[in-house]
Amino acid sequence: MSERPAIPRELRRRVLLEAGHRCAIPTCRTTPVEVAHIIPWSKVKKHEFKNLIALCPTCHTRFDDPHNPLDRKAMRQYKANLNPLLSLSVSKKGDQIMRIAAYQDFRMKVGTWLRSAQALGLVKSKRRSTAQGIASAEKEVNERFADALISGLDFNSSWKGTYAEAIAGAIFYHIADWVDELFDSEFPAPRKLAKRDVVDELSEASINLHLAVCEEVGILEAEDTDAAAR
Ligand SMILES: [Zn+2]
């Protein structure tokens, strides 16, 4: 009854390269790996890079367990967090290493800034928080913002004129808007504002940024060409 076609070899190869031939779940990272669909094949009926992820057999089984599936959103985040640097062959690293390093730095600094804002939201939404506690959380956010801004400017100059630059900008301003609201809000801050799930709001943009970087750097295509030439 299976009408499901096999995943094309080159596509499979890209997915494995994307994860550095290791399980994409950050706490696992074991080998060997299989290629899994984030949204099940039975729903999408196609094999697409953006919907595929490398998982070890154990995580793959857990992910597909109908009674206790791993969270699909988390899975997309794991894909978004994969490091394209891992899939660069040594000979290609020279050209792209600075750009990918700028990308990794941007993700890291923005993530830290976002977590500091979440911490501020928590402090500001609790009635028993002190003015001093709030001031110290705000100071932390401002410092992490400064790091993220520098990293963002660095990213923009490495990725000028690309789709990745546009998405990164959108992510940055999305967070900045929320942080502004947090700073301006009354005390205690409304829970709805303080506990906004900004990570979830950004999950689509986050995966799109990852895909744009993978595409722009052209590592996957370059690797494919090498393979074809061999
Ligand atoms: Zn695993």
Short mmCIF file of C-alpha atoms and ligand atoms in Angstrom, two decimals:
data_model
loop_
_atom_site.label_atom_id
_atom_site.label_comp_id
_atom_site.label_asym_id
_atom_site.label_seq_id
_atom_site.Cartn_x
_atom_site.Cartn_y
_atom_site.Cartn_z
CA MET A 1 0.00 0.00 0.00
CA SER A 2 3.00 2.29 0.41
CA GLU A 3 2.95 4.96 -2.28
CA ARG A 4 5.55 6.93 -0.45
CA PRO A 5 8.60 7.55 -2.62
CA ALA A 6 12.04 7.28 -1.06
CA ILE A 7 13.76 10.51 0.01
CA PRO A 8 16.01 11.49 -2.93
CA ARG A 9 19.66 10.77 -2.20
CA GLU A 10 20.88 14.34 -2.58
CA LEU A 11 18.17 15.69 -0.31
CA ARG A 12 19.04 13.05 2.29
CA ARG A 13 22.67 14.05 2.02
CA ARG A 14 21.86 17.71 2.63
CA VAL A 15 19.84 16.91 5.72
CA LEU A 16 22.67 14.78 7.12
CA LEU A 17 25.23 17.49 6.33
CA GLU A 18 23.07 20.13 7.94
CA ALA A 19 23.30 18.26 11.24
CA GLY A 20 26.93 17.22 10.83
CA HIS A 21 25.81 13.56 10.56
CA ARG A 22 24.68 13.57 14.19
CA CYS A 23 21.29 13.52 15.88
CA ALA A 24 19.93 17.09 15.74
CA ILE A 25 18.66 16.98 19.32
CA PRO A 26 21.23 19.06 21.19
CA THR A 27 21.30 16.84 24.29
CA CYS A 28 21.73 13.71 22.15
CA ARG A 29 24.01 14.34 19.15
CA THR A 30 24.69 10.61 18.73
CA THR A 31 25.22 8.55 15.59
CA PRO A 32 24.06 6.84 13.45
CA VAL A 33 21.27 9.03 12.12
CA GLU A 34 18.12 8.67 10.08
CA VAL A 35 16.17 11.33 8.23
CA ALA A 36 12.86 12.20 9.90
CA HIS A 37 9.92 14.35 8.82
CA ILE A 38 9.05 17.12 11.28
CA ILE A 39 5.45 17.24 10.05
CA PRO A 40 4.66 13.60 9.21
CA TRP A 41 4.92 12.53 5.59
CA SER A 42 1.34 11.27 5.78
CA LYS A 43 0.24 14.90 6.19
CA VAL A 44 2.56 16.73 3.80
CA LYS A 45 2.99 13.95 1.20
CA LYS A 46 6.34 15.33 0.10
CA HIS A 47 9.99 15.41 1.04
CA GLU A 48 11.28 18.96 1.58
CA PHE A 49 14.53 20.13 3.10
CA LYS A 50 12.77 22.52 5.47
CA ASN A 51 10.64 19.71 6.88
CA LEU A 52 13.41 17.13 7.30
CA ILE A 53 15.76 16.64 10.22
CA ALA A 54 18.49 14.15 11.12
CA LEU A 55 17.66 12.06 14.19
CA CYS A 56 19.19 8.98 15.78
CA PRO A 57 16.92 5.90 15.77
CA THR A 58 16.06 6.34 19.46
CA CYS A 59 15.00 9.99 19.11
CA HIS A 60 13.24 9.19 15.84
CA THR A 61 11.15 6.52 17.58
CA ARG A 62 10.38 8.84 20.48
CA PHE A 63 9.45 11.63 18.08
CA ASP A 64 7.01 9.43 16.16
CA ASP A 65 5.48 7.78 19.23
CA PRO A 66 1.76 8.59 18.91
CA HIS A 67 1.30 8.46 22.70
CA ASN A 68 4.21 10.59 23.71
CA PRO A 69 5.53 12.54 20.74
CA LEU A 70 8.32 15.05 21.09
CA ASP A 71 7.14 18.58 20.53
CA ARG A 72 7.16 19.54 16.82
CA LYS A 73 7.84 23.17 17.60
CA ALA A 74 10.86 22.18 19.64
CA MET A 75 12.00 20.03 16.74
CA ARG A 76 11.85 22.98 14.34
CA GLN A 77 13.83 25.01 16.85
CA TYR A 78 16.48 22.26 16.98
CA LYS A 79 16.71 22.40 13.22
CA ALA A 80 16.99 26.20 13.31
CA ASN A 81 19.79 25.90 15.85
CA LEU A 82 21.92 23.53 13.80
CA ASN A 83 25.32 24.94 13.00
CA PRO A 84 25.98 25.17 9.24
CA LEU A 85 29.68 25.44 10.04
CA LEU A 86 29.72 21.72 10.82
CA SER A 87 28.83 20.86 7.27
CA LEU A 88 31.53 22.95 5.62
CA SER A 89 34.36 20.92 4.23
CA VAL A 90 37.74 22.20 5.33
CA SER A 91 38.60 23.55 1.89
CA LYS A 92 35.46 25.68 1.78
CA LYS A 93 35.71 27.08 5.27
CA GLY A 94 38.01 29.94 4.28
CA ASP A 95 35.42 31.85 2.27
CA GLN A 96 32.49 31.45 4.53
CA ILE A 97 33.82 31.03 8.02
CA MET A 98 33.54 34.71 8.98
CA ARG A 99 29.98 34.96 7.73
CA ILE A 100 28.88 31.83 9.54
CA ALA A 101 30.73 32.89 12.68
CA ALA A 102 28.83 36.20 12.51
CA TYR A 103 25.60 34.23 12.16
CA GLN A 104 26.37 31.96 15.12
CA ASP A 105 27.35 34.95 17.23
CA PHE A 106 24.14 36.76 16.30
CA ARG A 107 21.98 33.77 17.29
CA MET A 108 23.81 33.40 20.58
CA LYS A 109 23.73 37.09 21.58
CA VAL A 110 20.11 37.52 20.57
CA GLY A 111 19.21 34.37 22.52
CA THR A 112 20.95 35.70 25.63
CA TRP A 113 19.25 39.07 25.26
CA LEU A 114 15.87 37.37 24.87
CA ARG A 115 16.42 35.26 28.00
CA SER A 116 17.38 38.35 30.00
CA ALA A 117 14.12 39.98 28.83
CA GLN A 118 12.16 36.89 29.88
CA ALA A 119 13.79 37.16 33.31
CA LEU A 120 12.79 40.84 33.48
CA GLY A 121 9.23 39.91 32.53
CA LEU A 122 9.13 37.43 35.38
CA VAL A 123 10.44 39.92 37.94
CA LYS A 124 8.19 42.70 36.73
CA SER A 125 5.04 40.59 36.84
CA LYS A 126 5.49 39.57 40.48
CA ARG A 127 3.83 41.91 42.93
CA ARG A 128 6.41 41.21 45.61
CA SER A 129 9.41 42.14 43.47
CA THR A 130 11.45 45.06 44.78
CA ALA A 131 12.40 48.20 42.87
CA GLN A 132 16.00 47.12 43.24
CA GLY A 133 15.28 43.68 41.77
CA ILE A 134 13.57 45.27 38.78
CA ALA A 135 16.38 47.79 38.28
CA SER A 136 18.97 45.02 38.28
CA ALA A 137 16.97 42.92 35.78
CA GLU A 138 16.62 46.01 33.56
CA LYS A 139 20.33 46.68 33.73
CA GLU A 140 20.99 43.10 32.64
CA VAL A 141 18.63 43.49 29.67
CA ASN A 142 20.35 46.73 28.63
CA GLU A 143 23.76 45.08 28.72
CA ARG A 144 22.61 42.05 26.76
CA PHE A 145 20.89 44.39 24.30
CA ALA A 146 24.17 46.21 23.72
CA ASP A 147 25.89 42.88 22.94
CA ALA A 148 23.05 41.83 20.63
CA LEU A 149 23.13 45.16 18.83
CA ILE A 150 26.86 44.97 18.16
CA SER A 151 26.47 41.40 16.98
CA GLY A 152 23.50 42.40 14.81
CA LEU A 153 25.50 45.17 13.13
CA ASP A 154 28.32 42.74 12.52
CA PHE A 155 25.87 40.23 11.05
CA ASN A 156 24.37 42.92 8.79
CA SER A 157 27.72 43.86 7.36
CA SER A 158 28.63 40.21 6.64
CA TRP A 159 25.24 39.46 5.11
CA LYS A 160 24.44 42.75 3.41
CA GLY A 161 21.66 42.67 0.83
CA THR A 162 20.66 39.05 1.53
CA TYR A 163 17.34 37.60 2.60
CA ALA A 164 19.08 36.45 5.78
CA GLU A 165 19.84 40.08 6.67
CA ALA A 166 16.17 40.99 6.26
CA ILE A 167 14.97 38.12 8.47
CA ALA A 168 17.59 38.84 11.12
CA GLY A 169 16.44 42.47 11.20
CA ALA A 170 12.82 41.40 11.60
CA ILE A 171 13.75 39.08 14.50
CA PHE A 172 15.75 41.83 16.17
CA TYR A 173 12.97 44.42 15.98
CA HIS A 174 10.32 41.93 17.06
CA ILE A 175 12.24 41.37 20.30
CA ALA A 176 13.09 45.06 20.68
CA ASP A 177 9.39 46.01 20.47
CA TRP A 178 8.52 43.58 23.22
CA VAL A 179 11.43 44.73 25.38
CA ASP A 180 10.30 48.36 24.96
CA GLU A 181 6.82 47.42 26.11
CA LEU A 182 8.24 45.59 29.10
CA PHE A 183 10.29 48.61 30.13
CA ASP A 184 7.33 50.98 29.66
CA SER A 185 4.74 48.81 31.40
CA GLU A 186 3.27 49.60 34.79
CA PHE A 187 4.17 47.56 37.84
CA PRO A 188 3.24 44.81 38.23
CA ALA A 189 3.35 44.17 34.51
CA PRO A 190 0.31 42.42 33.03
CA ARG A 191 0.97 38.67 32.81
CA LYS A 192 -0.06 38.65 29.17
CA LEU A 193 2.77 41.01 28.33
CA ALA A 194 5.36 39.67 30.76
CA LYS A 195 4.92 36.05 29.75
CA ARG A 196 4.52 36.52 26.02
CA ASP A 197 5.99 33.50 24.27
CA VAL A 198 8.30 35.44 21.99
CA VAL A 199 10.37 32.33 21.22
CA ASP A 200 7.25 30.72 19.82
CA GLU A 201 6.29 33.88 17.92
CA LEU A 202 9.71 33.81 16.30
CA SER A 203 9.87 30.10 15.54
CA GLU A 204 8.97 30.54 11.85
CA ALA A 205 11.44 33.41 11.39
CA SER A 206 14.11 31.45 13.24
CA ILE A 207 13.87 28.44 10.92
CA ASN A 208 13.67 30.72 7.88
CA LEU A 209 16.86 32.45 8.95
CA HIS A 210 18.59 29.09 9.28
CA LEU A 211 17.36 28.04 5.82
CA ALA A 212 18.38 31.36 4.28
CA VAL A 213 21.87 31.01 5.73
CA CYS A 214 22.19 27.41 4.49
CA GLU A 215 21.10 28.51 1.03
CA GLU A 216 23.09 31.71 0.85
CA VAL A 217 26.34 30.13 1.94
CA GLY A 218 25.74 27.54 -0.75
CA ILE A 219 27.55 24.90 1.28
CA LEU A 220 25.02 22.25 0.52
CA GLU A 221 25.10 22.78 -3.22
CA ALA A 222 28.88 23.05 -3.19
CA GLU A 223 29.18 19.75 -1.37
CA ASP A 224 26.76 18.19 -3.82
CA THR A 225 28.83 19.35 -6.79
CA ASP A 226 31.92 17.81 -5.26
CA ALA A 227 30.10 14.56 -4.74
CA ALA A 228 28.84 14.52 -8.31
CA ALA A 229 32.34 15.18 -9.66
CA ARG A 230 33.81 12.26 -7.79
ZN ZN B 1 19.08 11.29 19.25
#
